[in-house]
Coordinates of C-alpha atoms in Angstrom, one line a residue:
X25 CA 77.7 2.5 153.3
X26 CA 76.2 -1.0 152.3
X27 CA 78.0 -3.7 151.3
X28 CA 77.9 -5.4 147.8
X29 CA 75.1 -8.2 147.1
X30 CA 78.1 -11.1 147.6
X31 CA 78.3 -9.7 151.3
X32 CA 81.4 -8.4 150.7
X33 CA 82.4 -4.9 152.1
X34 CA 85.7 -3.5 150.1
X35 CA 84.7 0.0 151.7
X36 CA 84.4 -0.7 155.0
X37 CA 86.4 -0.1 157.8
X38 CA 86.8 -3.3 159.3
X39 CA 88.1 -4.6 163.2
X40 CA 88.3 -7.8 164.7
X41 CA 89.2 -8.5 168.4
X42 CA 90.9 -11.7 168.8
X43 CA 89.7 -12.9 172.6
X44 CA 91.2 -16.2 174.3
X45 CA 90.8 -17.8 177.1
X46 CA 92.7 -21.0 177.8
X47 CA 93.4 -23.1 180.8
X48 CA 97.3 -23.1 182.2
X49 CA 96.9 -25.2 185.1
X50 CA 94.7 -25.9 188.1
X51 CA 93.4 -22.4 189.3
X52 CA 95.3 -20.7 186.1
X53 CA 94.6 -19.4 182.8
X54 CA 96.5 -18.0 179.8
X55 CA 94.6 -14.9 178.2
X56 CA 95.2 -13.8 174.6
X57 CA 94.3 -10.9 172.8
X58 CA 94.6 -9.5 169.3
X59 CA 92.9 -6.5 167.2
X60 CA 93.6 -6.4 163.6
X61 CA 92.1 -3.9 161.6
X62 CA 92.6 -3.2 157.6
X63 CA 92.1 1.0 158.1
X64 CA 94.7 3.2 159.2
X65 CA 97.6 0.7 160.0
X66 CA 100.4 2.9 159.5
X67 CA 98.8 5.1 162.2
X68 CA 100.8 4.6 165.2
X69 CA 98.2 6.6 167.8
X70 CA 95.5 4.7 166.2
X71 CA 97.0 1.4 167.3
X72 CA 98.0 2.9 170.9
X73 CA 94.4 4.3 171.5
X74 CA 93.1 0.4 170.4
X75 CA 95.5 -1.2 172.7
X76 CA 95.2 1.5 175.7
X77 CA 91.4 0.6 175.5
X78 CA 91.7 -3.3 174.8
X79 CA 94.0 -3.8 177.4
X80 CA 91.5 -1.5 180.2
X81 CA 89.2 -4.1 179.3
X82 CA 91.2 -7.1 179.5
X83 CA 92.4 -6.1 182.7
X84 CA 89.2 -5.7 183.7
X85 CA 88.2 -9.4 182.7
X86 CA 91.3 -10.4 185.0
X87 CA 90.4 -9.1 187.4
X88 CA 86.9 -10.5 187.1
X89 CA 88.6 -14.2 186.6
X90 CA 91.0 -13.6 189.4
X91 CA 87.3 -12.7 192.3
X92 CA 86.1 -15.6 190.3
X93 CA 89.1 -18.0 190.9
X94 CA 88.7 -17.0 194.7
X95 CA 85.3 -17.7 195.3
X96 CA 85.7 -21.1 193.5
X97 CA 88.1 -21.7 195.5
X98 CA 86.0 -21.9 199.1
X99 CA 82.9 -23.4 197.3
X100 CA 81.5 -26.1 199.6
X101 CA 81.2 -29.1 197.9
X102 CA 78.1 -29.8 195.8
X103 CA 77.6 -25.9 196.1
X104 CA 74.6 -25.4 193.3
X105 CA 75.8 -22.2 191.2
X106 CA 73.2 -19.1 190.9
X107 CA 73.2 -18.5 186.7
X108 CA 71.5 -16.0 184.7
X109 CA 70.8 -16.0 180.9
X110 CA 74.3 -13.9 180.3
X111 CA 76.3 -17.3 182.1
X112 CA 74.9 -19.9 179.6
X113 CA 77.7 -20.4 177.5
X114 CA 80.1 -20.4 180.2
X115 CA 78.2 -22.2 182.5
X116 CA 77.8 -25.0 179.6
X117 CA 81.3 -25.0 179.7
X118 CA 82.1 -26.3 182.8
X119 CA 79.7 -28.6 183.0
X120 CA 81.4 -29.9 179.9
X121 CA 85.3 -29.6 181.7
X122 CA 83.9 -31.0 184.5
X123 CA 82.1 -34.2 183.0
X124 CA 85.4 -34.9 180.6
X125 CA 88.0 -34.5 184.2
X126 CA 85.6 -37.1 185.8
X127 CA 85.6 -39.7 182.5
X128 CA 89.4 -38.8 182.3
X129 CA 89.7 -40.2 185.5
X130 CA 88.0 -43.9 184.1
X131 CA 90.1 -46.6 182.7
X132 CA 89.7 -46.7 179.5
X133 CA 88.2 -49.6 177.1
X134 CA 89.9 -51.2 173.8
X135 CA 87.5 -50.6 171.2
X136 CA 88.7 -54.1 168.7

C-alpha cells in the first residue's frame, strides 16, 4: 500500500506511541505513556496485547532510569561521563538542565 501524492494514508493502519519523560523532583521522574491507534479499536485483546507489550518495555526503561538514578547518585564530582553516538540527545540534555540550575541559581538583572 502507498499513500496518496498529498502524503496522506486513508488506508493505512496507523499507531503512535506517546513516550514522556518528565522530572518530579530531585532524583525523581514522572513517566507517561500512550498508544493510539485508528485500526481495530473496538478490539479489546488488541488493546491488551499493545498494552501487555508497551508496558514490558516501559518497565524495562524504569528499570534502566532507576540503575541510572543510582550510579548518578555516587558520581564523584567533576566525574567526565563515557557517551556513545546512541546518548547524544540525552546527553545534550543535561548539559542543557544543568547549565539552566546553575544560571537559576544567579540573581537576576532588570532588563528597562
Amino acid at each position: 500500500m502507498v499513500p496518496e501524492a498529498d502524503g496522506s494514508d486513508p488506508g493505512g493502519f496507523h499507531t503512535e506511541v506517546t513516550y514522556a519523560i518528565t522530572p518530579s523532583e530531585d532524583g525523581k521522574v514522572y513517566d507517561f505513556w500512550a498508544v493510539s491507534r485508528d485500526w481495530a479499536t473496538d478490539d479489546t485483546e488488541v488493546t491488551e496485547f499493545l498494552r501487555g507489550n508497551n508496558h514490558t518495555v516501559v518497565m524495562q526503561d524504569v528499570d534502566a532510569l532507576n540503575l541510572l538514578q543510582k550510579t548518578l547518585g555516587s558520581e564523584r564530582t567533576g566525574y567526565q561521563e563515557l557517551s556513545i553516538n546512541i546518548d547524544t540527545g540525552g546527553l545534550a540534555a543535561r548539559r542543557i538542565l544543568a547549565r539552566l540550575v546553575e544560571e537559576g541559581d544567579k540573581p537576576v538583572e532588570k532588563v528597562l
